[in-house]
């Protein structure tokens, strides 16, 4: 194995440039670790003349990423263009069809077309790897598909969108409302061109769907990820949740049971402030994996950025250089199960924030509604009146989302609330 | 690849029993994930008739682990006996000589004989894997040798002995002194037969030496791990360090620079209370890896116990079943460098606790000594007098261990201290 492994890099944004830098600065180290040189044959990007701060003069240039993928001197297509379809998918399919390996950071493409691409790659006997697509530099794809593969995974969860976690952290620290902090983040360039990809949970939902596939041996099913964004989170909830010992996170959770099916949620949740997830500040990512033998494994690191993402891309490249080639989602794609989505989410404790009017028996009526729906109260806190109403916080014992929805629907009829109630799931960590 | 992968398990303690349970309960899942059945052919242990709560009737019994290793129906020796030499090493060498793979949880054997065994295994073309030897269920060996292998690793550190972390956590929570908590831990069965392996840092030092080899491409060099145990840690230091925003951990740190050589320390250190390491309670382990591209990656999980350790053993077995075989320490053993140990540890901030006599100019004399040695004071706190002396806490700016040692030696001559000063390194995290 002394033949070089020759890369064709499609996409020279931040991550592509980072990959070029690693190949250039660490050539000797990479060769020592894999037993063969890792080289770049050709590159492709939208603009040829942009100064990217790296020397590309030694590499062939292709305007068309599909042509890049088909070059005889390319062994691995490194796809860093992004996008569900278009050039990314066309180049990926072209590479596979020509018997070349593919390494990609493209969560959107795999979340939508992962099953088909995996079947094509496995039929062609090539690798299709995507460590960089989930949680940046954190090696979670490998952890799930290799390190923890003797475990029945019971739950995968995580904070996998750094921008959302930054916004929530900043709201708590500054006391500024969501809209102001969103604006700040936009001005800092932290948001995708379509910000809903971030704050709507779509980007993180893509990642969760990929992890769920590996964890449970199921076909990627992004359509059934229940998505709720962070735009409805108020400063008041951040503060009140803090009073009760929690922090609000945009948390992805995937769990599967034979009885209930596959549950995938990317929604704001409360987690204990003192838990690893609760301690996670700013743009850092964290993935928490529960397995029947390993117990709980927590992985933490940078979820984005040039270096961390390029590190993950290169991890996949080096595995290919070393001949470590697995099925795309850990087990052969044709054996991945199509599992029905869970009809209901797992029972949880709930945080409720109510604005209670100053009427006799008001709290009793609320408690009665909850009790009628089988939701018992774990903790309750009433604050002094603001205007005509008093904020009341309730943490329930575990109950179903159905029970909660029924209770929420009945609250209106009690006539004791001055505003719509807020309910947020409390995830057990 | 539909031939079964056949295991011979030497050692049926907690971990061995855990491995048997996984193979028995998850047979279908393991076959689905690796594409072939994983079976057990034979087992070996000291006592044949002990009830281990698992059915061993389907497996051949060998009294002699070397005979087990040589059986024709064994493809992989799973070595779970422990011990630097003796049967563990004999069986490992026998397996390698017969062209069989070895999976072991034996940190002591590898810390001492790792280089030789790796050379033998690689010459024979077999795998010698040890994920379970370091930090139990945390997949740190794979993270370093594969996931982060495109990084120049700048530092590996971690809390890798759960018993020590339990003792320190319990001291802080209970206010009980070291001796009492040590006794408790012994009564609970948390300590090795030779407790110095735990509280003296030896066990954790073995683990650090293995990680350093992978991280830096160097030969395992346990002899040059600087070891300090936790037995000198007092309640007073735990409390005072807390006042200054720190927690005391038995922390392993490995770092290498061309200029200074390889530095390996397993010593009590202060870390910020709010950092992931500072938040780590009880027997949980944590490894923190800094790389030039990935930034800081934190891995957290159970460092011991039946399930977590068996999970790690099986991860190695499944890699072998899938044909994923790497050099033992990530790159060929014959290319690992023999690096001189660092002559001095990296500069650090230091925590000093002094008992200052009530004499005019006492503090000035201490400050002068520190200043003369080039150690400047970052923060200082003086408490009210206890008897004739007042406790004084000092946090210095970064300085060398040499400067600190010189200052400590001069303190005595000042005549203003009522007791020996205490100094503990503050590790930047």
CSV table of C-alpha atoms in Angstrom, one decimal, chain A:
chain,number,residue,atom,x,y,z
A,1,UNK,CA,0.0,0.0,0.0
A,2,UNK,CA,2.5,2.6,-1.0
A,3,UNK,CA,0.5,4.0,-3.8
A,4,UNK,CA,-0.7,7.5,-2.9
A,5,UNK,CA,-4.4,8.1,-2.2
A,6,UNK,CA,-5.4,10.9,-4.6
A,7,UNK,CA,-8.1,13.3,-3.7
A,8,UNK,CA,-10.4,15.4,-5.9
A,9,UNK,CA,-11.9,18.2,-3.8
A,10,UNK,CA,-15.2,19.7,-5.0
A,11,UNK,CA,-15.9,22.9,-3.1
A,12,UNK,CA,-13.3,25.3,-1.7
A,13,UNK,CA,-15.1,27.2,0.9
A,14,UNK,CA,-13.9,27.2,4.5
A,15,UNK,CA,-13.9,23.4,4.9
A,16,UNK,CA,-12.3,22.7,1.5
A,17,UNK,CA,-9.6,25.2,2.2
A,18,UNK,CA,-9.1,23.5,5.6
A,19,UNK,CA,-8.7,20.1,4.0
A,20,UNK,CA,-6.1,21.5,1.5
A,21,UNK,CA,-4.1,23.0,4.5
A,22,UNK,CA,-4.0,19.7,6.4
A,23,UNK,CA,-2.9,17.8,3.3
A,24,UNK,CA,-0.2,20.3,2.6
A,25,UNK,CA,1.1,20.9,6.2
A,26,UNK,CA,0.9,17.4,7.5
A,27,UNK,CA,2.0,15.3,4.5
A,28,UNK,CA,4.7,13.4,6.4
A,29,UNK,CA,2.5,12.7,9.4
A,30,UNK,CA,-0.4,11.5,7.3
A,31,UNK,CA,1.9,9.2,5.3
A,32,UNK,CA,3.4,7.8,8.6
A,33,UNK,CA,0.0,7.1,10.0
A,34,UNK,CA,-1.5,5.5,7.0
A,35,UNK,CA,1.5,4.0,5.3
A,36,UNK,CA,0.9,5.9,2.1
A,37,UNK,CA,1.0,9.4,0.8
A,38,UNK,CA,-2.3,11.4,0.6
A,39,UNK,CA,-2.3,13.8,-2.3
A,40,UNK,CA,-4.6,16.2,-4.1
A,41,UNK,CA,-4.9,15.7,-7.9
A,42,UNK,CA,-7.6,18.2,-8.7
A,43,UNK,CA,-10.0,20.8,-7.3
A,44,UNK,CA,-13.2,22.4,-8.3
A,45,UNK,CA,-15.1,25.4,-7.1
A,46,UNK,CA,-17.5,28.1,-8.4
A,47,UNK,CA,-14.8,30.8,-8.6
A,48,UNK,CA,-11.4,30.0,-9.9
A,49,UNK,CA,-9.6,33.2,-9.1
A,50,UNK,CA,-10.6,33.9,-5.6
A,51,UNK,CA,-7.7,34.1,-3.2
A,52,UNK,CA,-8.2,31.4,-0.6
A,53,UNK,CA,-4.9,31.8,1.2
A,54,UNK,CA,-3.6,28.4,0.0
A,55,UNK,CA,-1.5,27.5,-3.0
A,56,UNK,CA,-3.6,25.5,-5.5
A,57,UNK,CA,-1.1,25.8,-8.4
A,58,UNK,CA,-0.1,22.1,-8.1
A,59,UNK,CA,-3.6,20.8,-8.7
A,60,UNK,CA,-5.6,20.4,-11.9
A,61,UNK,CA,-8.7,22.7,-12.0
A,62,UNK,CA,-12.1,21.4,-13.1
A,63,UNK,CA,-15.0,23.8,-13.6
A,64,UNK,CA,-17.4,20.9,-13.4
A,65,UNK,CA,-17.5,18.7,-10.3
A,66,UNK,CA,-18.9,15.8,-12.2
A,67,UNK,CA,-15.8,15.9,-14.5
A,68,UNK,CA,-13.7,16.1,-11.3
A,69,UNK,CA,-15.3,13.0,-9.9
A,70,UNK,CA,-14.6,11.1,-13.1
A,71,UNK,CA,-10.9,11.9,-13.4
A,72,UNK,CA,-8.6,8.9,-13.7
A,73,UNK,CA,-6.2,10.5,-11.2
A,74,UNK,CA,-8.8,10.8,-8.5
A,75,UNK,CA,-9.4,8.0,-6.0
A,76,UNK,CA,-11.6,9.8,-3.6
A,77,UNK,CA,-14.1,12.6,-4.3
A,78,UNK,CA,-14.2,15.0,-1.4
A,79,UNK,CA,-17.6,16.6,-1.8
A,80,UNK,CA,-17.9,19.9,0.1
A,81,UNK,CA,-20.3,21.9,-2.1
A,82,UNK,CA,-23.4,21.2,0.0
A,83,UNK,CA,-27.0,21.2,-1.2
A,84,UNK,CA,-29.5,18.3,-1.3
A,85,UNK,CA,-29.4,17.8,-5.0
A,86,UNK,CA,-27.7,19.6,-7.9
A,87,UNK,CA,-23.9,19.3,-8.4
A,88,UNK,CA,-23.3,17.7,-5.0
A,89,UNK,CA,-25.5,14.7,-5.7
A,90,UNK,CA,-24.5,14.5,-9.4
A,91,UNK,CA,-20.8,14.4,-8.6
A,92,UNK,CA,-21.4,11.9,-5.8
A,93,UNK,CA,-23.2,9.6,-8.1
A,94,UNK,CA,-20.7,10.0,-10.8
A,95,UNK,CA,-17.8,9.2,-8.5
A,96,UNK,CA,-19.6,6.0,-7.2
A,97,UNK,CA,-20.4,5.0,-10.8
A,98,UNK,CA,-16.8,5.2,-11.6
A,99,UNK,CA,-15.8,3.1,-8.6
A,100,UNK,CA,-14.4,6.0,-6.6
A,101,UNK,CA,-14.8,6.6,-2.9
A,102,UNK,CA,-16.7,9.6,-1.6
A,103,UNK,CA,-16.2,11.7,1.5
A,104,UNK,CA,-18.8,14.3,2.2
A,105,UNK,CA,-19.8,16.9,4.8
A,106,UNK,CA,-23.3,17.1,3.2
A,107,UNK,CA,-25.9,16.3,5.8
A,108,UNK,CA,-28.8,17.6,3.7
A,109,UNK,CA,-28.0,15.3,0.7
A,110,UNK,CA,-27.6,12.3,2.9
A,111,UNK,CA,-30.6,13.0,5.1
A,112,UNK,CA,-32.7,13.0,1.9
A,113,UNK,CA,-30.9,10.7,-0.5
A,114,UNK,CA,-28.8,8.7,2.0
A,115,UNK,CA,-30.5,5.3,1.5
A,116,UNK,CA,-30.2,5.4,-2.3
A,117,UNK,CA,-26.7,6.7,-2.3
A,118,UNK,CA,-25.6,4.1,0.2
A,119,UNK,CA,-27.1,1.3,-1.9
A,120,UNK,CA,-25.2,2.6,-4.9
A,121,UNK,CA,-22.0,2.9,-3.1
A,122,UNK,CA,-22.2,-0.5,-1.5
A,123,UNK,CA,-23.1,-2.1,-4.8
A,124,UNK,CA,-20.0,-0.4,-6.3
A,125,UNK,CA,-17.8,-1.5,-3.4
A,126,UNK,CA,-16.8,2.0,-2.5
A,127,UNK,CA,-16.9,4.0,0.7
A,128,UNK,CA,-19.3,6.8,1.2
A,129,UNK,CA,-18.3,8.5,4.4
A,130,UNK,CA,-19.7,11.5,6.3
A,131,UNK,CA,-18.1,12.1,9.7
A,132,UNK,CA,-18.0,15.8,9.0
A,133,UNK,CA,-21.7,16.0,8.3
A,134,UNK,CA,-22.6,15.6,11.9
A,135,UNK,CA,-21.3,17.7,14.8
A,136,UNK,CA,-18.2,19.0,13.0
A,137,UNK,CA,-15.0,17.7,14.6
A,138,UNK,CA,-16.7,15.4,17.1
A,139,UNK,CA,-16.1,11.8,16.0
A,140,UNK,CA,-19.7,10.7,16.6
A,141,UNK,CA,-20.4,8.8,13.4
A,142,UNK,CA,-17.4,6.5,14.1
A,143,UNK,CA,-18.3,6.2,17.7
A,144,UNK,CA,-21.8,5.0,16.9
A,145,UNK,CA,-21.0,2.8,13.9
A,146,UNK,CA,-17.8,1.2,15.3
A,147,UNK,CA,-16.9,1.9,18.9
A,148,UNK,CA,-20.4,1.3,20.3
A,149,UNK,CA,-21.6,-1.2,17.8
A,150,UNK,CA,-21.8,-4.0,20.4
A,151,UNK,CA,-24.5,-2.0,22.2
A,152,UNK,CA,-28.2,-1.8,21.7
A,153,UNK,CA,-28.5,1.9,21.6
A,154,UNK,CA,-31.4,3.2,23.6
A,155,UNK,CA,-31.1,6.9,22.8
A,156,UNK,CA,-29.0,9.3,20.9
A,157,UNK,CA,-29.4,13.0,21.7
A,158,UNK,CA,-27.5,16.1,21.3
A,159,UNK,CA,-27.0,19.8,20.7
A,160,UNK,CA,-25.9,19.8,17.1
A,161,UNK,CA,-26.4,23.3,15.9
A,162,UNK,CA,-23.9,25.7,17.3
A,163,UNK,CA,-25.7,28.8,16.1
A,164,UNK,CA,-28.8,28.0,18.1
A,165,UNK,CA,-26.8,27.2,21.2
A,166,UNK,CA,-25.0,30.5,20.8
A,167,UNK,CA,-28.3,32.4,20.5
A,168,UNK,CA,-29.7,30.7,23.6
A,169,UNK,CA,-26.5,31.2,25.6
A,170,UNK,CA,-26.3,34.9,24.5
A,171,UNK,CA,-30.0,35.5,25.4
A,172,UNK,CA,-29.3,34.1,28.9
A,173,UNK,CA,-26.1,36.1,29.4
A,174,UNK,CA,-27.4,39.4,28.0
A,175,UNK,CA,-31.1,39.3,28.9
A,176,UNK,CA,-31.8,40.4,25.3
A,177,UNK,CA,-34.9,39.0,23.5
A,178,UNK,CA,-34.7,36.4,20.8
A,179,UNK,CA,-35.2,38.9,18.0
A,180,UNK,CA,-32.2,41.1,19.0
A,181,UNK,CA,-29.9,38.2,19.5
A,182,UNK,CA,-31.0,36.7,16.2
A,183,UNK,CA,-30.0,40.0,14.5
A,184,UNK,CA,-26.6,40.0,16.3
A,185,UNK,CA,-26.0,36.4,15.1
A,186,UNK,CA,-27.0,37.4,11.5
A,187,UNK,CA,-24.6,40.4,11.6
A,188,UNK,CA,-21.8,38.2,12.8
A,189,UNK,CA,-22.3,35.9,9.9
A,190,UNK,CA,-23.3,32.9,12.1
A,191,UNK,CA,-26.5,32.1,10.2
A,192,UNK,CA,-27.1,30.1,7.0
A,193,UNK,CA,-28.4,32.1,4.0
A,194,UNK,CA,-31.7,30.6,4.9
A,195,UNK,CA,-31.7,31.1,8.7
A,196,UNK,CA,-34.6,28.6,9.2
A,197,UNK,CA,-32.0,25.9,8.5
A,198,UNK,CA,-30.4,26.9,11.8
A,199,UNK,CA,-33.1,28.4,14.0
A,200,UNK,CA,-35.9,26.2,12.6
A,201,UNK,CA,-33.9,23.1,13.6
A,202,UNK,CA,-33.7,21.7,10.0
A,203,UNK,CA,-29.9,21.5,9.8
A,204,UNK,CA,-29.7,19.8,13.2
A,205,UNK,CA,-32.6,17.6,12.2
A,206,UNK,CA,-30.7,16.3,9.2
A,207,UNK,CA,-27.8,15.4,11.5
A,208,UNK,CA,-30.2,13.6,14.0
A,209,UNK,CA,-31.7,11.6,11.2
A,210,UNK,CA,-28.3,10.3,10.1
A,211,UNK,CA,-27.3,9.4,13.6
A,212,UNK,CA,-30.6,7.6,14.2
A,213,UNK,CA,-30.0,5.4,11.1
A,214,UNK,CA,-26.7,4.2,12.4
A,215,UNK,CA,-27.8,3.9,16.0
A,216,UNK,CA,-30.9,1.8,15.2
A,217,UNK,CA,-30.1,0.1,11.9
A,218,UNK,CA,-33.0,1.9,10.3
A,219,UNK,CA,-33.3,3.8,7.0
A,220,UNK,CA,-32.7,7.5,7.2
A,221,UNK,CA,-36.1,9.1,7.7
A,222,UNK,CA,-35.7,12.9,7.9
A,223,UNK,CA,-39.3,13.5,6.9
A,224,UNK,CA,-40.4,12.1,10.3
A,225,UNK,CA,-38.1,14.2,12.4
A,226,UNK,CA,-40.4,16.4,14.5
A,227,UNK,CA,-38.9,19.9,14.2
A,228,UNK,CA,-39.5,22.9,16.4
A,229,UNK,CA,-37.3,25.9,16.2
A,230,UNK,CA,-36.0,28.2,18.9
A,231,UNK,CA,-37.9,31.3,17.8
A,232,UNK,CA,-40.7,30.9,20.3
A,233,UNK,CA,-38.2,30.9,23.3
A,234,UNK,CA,-38.5,33.9,25.4
A,235,UNK,CA,-36.2,35.5,27.9
A,236,UNK,CA,-38.8,34.9,30.5
A,237,UNK,CA,-38.7,31.1,29.9
A,238,UNK,CA,-34.9,31.1,30.0
A,239,UNK,CA,-35.0,32.9,33.3
A,240,UNK,CA,-37.8,30.9,34.9
A,241,UNK,CA,-36.3,27.6,33.7
A,242,UNK,CA,-33.1,28.7,35.3
A,243,UNK,CA,-34.9,29.3,38.6
A,244,UNK,CA,-36.1,25.7,38.5
A,245,UNK,CA,-32.6,24.4,37.8
A,246,UNK,CA,-32.8,24.0,34.1
A,247,UNK,CA,-31.4,25.4,30.8
A,248,UNK,CA,-33.2,25.5,27.5
A,249,UNK,CA,-31.4,23.8,24.6
A,250,UNK,CA,-32.4,23.0,21.0
A,251,UNK,CA,-32.0,19.2,21.7
A,252,UNK,CA,-32.2,16.4,19.2
A,253,UNK,CA,-33.4,13.1,20.6
A,254,UNK,CA,-33.8,9.8,18.8
A,255,UNK,CA,-35.0,6.7,20.4
A,256,UNK,CA,-36.6,3.5,19.2
A,257,UNK,CA,-38.6,0.8,20.7
A,258,UNK,CA,-40.3,-2.2,19.0
A,259,UNK,CA,-43.5,-1.1,20.7
A,260,UNK,CA,-43.5,2.6,19.8
A,261,UNK,CA,-41.4,2.7,16.6
A,262,UNK,CA,-38.8,5.3,15.9
A,263,UNK,CA,-39.0,8.7,17.6
A,264,UNK,CA,-37.0,11.6,16.3
A,265,UNK,CA,-37.4,15.1,17.7
A,266,UNK,CA,-35.4,18.3,17.3
A,267,UNK,CA,-37.1,20.7,19.7
A,268,UNK,CA,-36.4,23.0,22.5
A,269,UNK,CA,-36.1,21.1,25.7
A,270,UNK,CA,-35.1,21.7,29.3
A,271,UNK,CA,-32.1,19.9,30.7
A,272,UNK,CA,-30.6,20.2,34.2
A,273,UNK,CA,-28.3,23.1,34.4
A,274,UNK,CA,-25.6,21.0,36.1
A,275,UNK,CA,-25.7,18.2,33.5
A,276,UNK,CA,-23.1,18.1,30.7
A,277,UNK,CA,-25.8,19.3,28.2
A,278,UNK,CA,-26.9,22.0,30.6
A,279,UNK,CA,-23.3,23.3,31.0
A,280,UNK,CA,-22.8,23.5,27.2
A,281,UNK,CA,-22.3,27.2,26.3
A,282,UNK,CA,-21.9,29.1,23.0
A,283,UNK,CA,-21.4,27.3,19.7
A,284,UNK,CA,-20.0,24.0,21.1
A,285,UNK,CA,-21.8,20.8,20.2
A,286,UNK,CA,-22.4,17.8,22.3
A,287,UNK,CA,-23.7,14.3,21.6
A,288,UNK,CA,-24.9,12.0,24.3
A,289,UNK,CA,-25.3,8.3,23.5
A,290,UNK,CA,-27.0,5.8,25.8
A,291,UNK,CA,-26.2,2.1,25.2
A,292,UNK,CA,-27.2,-1.0,27.0
A,293,UNK,CA,-23.7,-2.0,27.9
A,294,UNK,CA,-21.6,1.2,27.6
A,295,UNK,CA,-24.0,3.3,29.7
A,296,UNK,CA,-23.9,7.0,28.8
A,297,UNK,CA,-21.1,8.3,26.6
A,298,UNK,CA,-20.8,12.1,26.1
A,299,UNK,CA,-18.8,13.6,23.2
A,300,UNK,CA,-18.1,17.3,23.1
A,301,UNK,CA,-16.3,19.6,20.7
A,302,UNK,CA,-16.5,22.2,18.0
A,303,UNK,CA,-19.5,21.6,15.7
A,304,UNK,CA,-18.3,23.7,12.9
A,305,UNK,CA,-15.5,25.8,11.6
A,306,UNK,CA,-12.6,25.2,9.2
A,307,UNK,CA,-10.3,23.1,11.4
A,308,UNK,CA,-12.8,20.9,13.2
A,309,UNK,CA,-14.8,20.1,10.0
A,310,UNK,CA,-11.6,19.5,7.9
A,311,UNK,CA,-10.3,17.2,10.7
A,312,UNK,CA,-13.5,15.1,10.3
A,313,UNK,CA,-13.2,15.0,6.5
A,314,UNK,CA,-9.6,13.9,6.8
A,315,UNK,CA,-10.5,11.2,9.3
A,316,UNK,CA,-12.7,9.6,6.7
A,317,UNK,CA,-10.0,10.1,4.0
A,318,UNK,CA,-7.4,8.4,6.3
A,319,UNK,CA,-9.7,5.5,7.0
A,320,UNK,CA,-10.0,5.0,3.2
A,321,UNK,CA,-6.2,5.3,2.9
A,322,UNK,CA,-5.8,2.6,5.5
A,323,UNK,CA,-8.4,0.3,3.8
A,324,UNK,CA,-10.9,0.6,6.6
A,325,UNK,CA,-14.1,0.5,4.7
A,326,UNK,CA,-17.5,-0.1,6.2
A,327,UNK,CA,-21.1,0.0,5.0
A,328,UNK,CA,-22.3,3.6,4.8
A,329,UNK,CA,-24.6,3.5,7.9
A,330,UNK,CA,-22.7,0.8,9.7
A,331,UNK,CA,-24.5,-2.2,8.3
A,332,UNK,CA,-25.4,-3.0,4.7
A,333,UNK,CA,-27.9,-0.5,3.4
A,334,UNK,CA,-30.2,-3.2,2.0
A,335,UNK,CA,-30.5,-4.6,5.6
A,336,UNK,CA,-31.6,-1.2,7.1
A,337,UNK,CA,-35.1,-1.4,8.3
A,338,UNK,CA,-37.9,0.9,7.3
A,339,UNK,CA,-39.5,1.6,10.7
A,340,UNK,CA,-42.7,3.4,11.2
A,341,UNK,CA,-42.4,6.7,13.1
A,342,UNK,CA,-43.5,6.6,16.7
A,343,UNK,CA,-47.1,7.7,17.0
A,344,UNK,CA,-46.3,9.5,20.2
A,345,UNK,CA,-43.2,10.8,21.9
A,346,UNK,CA,-41.9,9.1,25.0
A,347,UNK,CA,-43.5,10.3,28.3
A,348,UNK,CA,-41.7,13.1,29.9
A,349,UNK,CA,-41.8,15.6,32.7
A,350,UNK,CA,-43.1,19.0,31.5
A,351,UNK,CA,-42.3,22.6,32.4
A,352,UNK,CA,-45.4,24.8,32.3
A,353,UNK,CA,-45.4,28.5,32.6
A,354,UNK,CA,-48.8,30.0,33.2
A,355,UNK,CA,-50.0,33.6,33.8
A,356,UNK,CA,-52.6,33.1,36.5
A,357,UNK,CA,-55.3,35.7,37.1
A,358,UNK,CA,-55.9,36.8,40.7
A,359,UNK,CA,-59.1,34.9,41.2
A,360,UNK,CA,-60.1,32.6,44.1
A,361,UNK,CA,-59.4,29.0,43.4
A,362,UNK,CA,-57.5,29.8,40.2
A,363,UNK,CA,-54.6,27.5,41.0
A,364,UNK,CA,-56.9,24.7,42.1
A,365,UNK,CA,-58.6,24.8,38.7
A,366,UNK,CA,-55.3,24.4,36.9
A,367,UNK,CA,-54.3,21.6,39.2
A,368,UNK,CA,-57.6,19.9,38.7
A,369,UNK,CA,-57.2,20.0,34.9
A,370,UNK,CA,-53.8,18.5,35.2
A,371,UNK,CA,-55.0,15.8,37.6
A,372,UNK,CA,-57.9,14.9,35.3
A,373,UNK,CA,-55.4,14.3,32.5
A,374,UNK,CA,-53.3,12.1,34.8
A,375,UNK,CA,-50.5,14.7,35.1
A,376,UNK,CA,-49.3,15.1,38.7
A,377,UNK,CA,-47.3,18.1,39.9
A,378,UNK,CA,-43.8,17.5,41.0
A,379,UNK,CA,-42.9,21.1,41.8
A,380,UNK,CA,-44.7,24.4,41.6
A,381,UNK,CA,-43.6,28.0,42.1
A,382,UNK,CA,-45.8,31.1,42.1
A,383,UNK,CA,-44.3,34.6,41.8
A,384,UNK,CA,-45.7,37.9,42.9
A,385,UNK,CA,-48.2,39.5,40.6
A,386,UNK,CA,-47.2,41.3,37.4
A,387,UNK,CA,-50.1,43.5,36.6
A,388,UNK,CA,-53.3,41.5,36.9
A,389,UNK,CA,-51.7,38.1,36.7
A,390,UNK,CA,-49.1,36.1,38.6
A,391,UNK,CA,-46.5,33.9,36.8
A,392,UNK,CA,-46.8,30.3,37.9
A,393,UNK,CA,-44.2,27.6,37.1
A,394,UNK,CA,-45.1,23.9,37.2
A,395,UNK,CA,-42.9,20.9,36.7
A,396,UNK,CA,-45.0,17.8,36.2
A,397,UNK,CA,-44.1,14.2,36.9
A,398,UNK,CA,-43.8,12.1,33.7
A,399,UNK,CA,-46.8,12.2,31.4
A,400,UNK,CA,-47.5,11.8,27.8
A,401,UNK,CA,-47.6,14.6,25.2
A,402,UNK,CA,-51.3,13.7,24.6
A,403,UNK,CA,-52.2,14.2,28.2
A,404,UNK,CA,-50.3,17.5,28.1
A,405,UNK,CA,-52.1,18.6,24.9
A,406,UNK,CA,-55.5,17.8,26.4
A,407,UNK,CA,-54.7,19.7,29.5
A,408,UNK,CA,-53.4,22.7,27.5
A,409,UNK,CA,-56.7,22.7,25.5
A,410,UNK,CA,-58.7,22.7,28.7
A,411,UNK,CA,-56.8,25.5,30.4
A,412,UNK,CA,-58.6,28.1,28.2
A,413,UNK,CA,-62.0,27.0,29.5
A,414,UNK,CA,-61.0,27.6,33.1
A,415,UNK,CA,-60.9,31.3,32.5
A,416,UNK,CA,-58.1,31.8,35.0
A,417,UNK,CA,-55.2,32.4,32.6
A,418,UNK,CA,-54.3,35.8,31.2
A,419,UNK,CA,-52.1,34.5,28.4
A,420,UNK,CA,-51.5,31.4,26.5
A,421,UNK,CA,-49.7,28.8,28.6
A,422,UNK,CA,-46.1,27.7,27.6
A,423,UNK,CA,-45.1,24.1,27.8
A,424,UNK,CA,-41.6,22.7,27.2
A,425,UNK,CA,-40.4,19.2,27.5
A,426,UNK,CA,-37.9,18.3,30.2
A,427,UNK,CA,-35.5,15.7,28.8
A,428,UNK,CA,-34.1,13.2,31.3
A,429,UNK,CA,-30.3,13.2,30.9
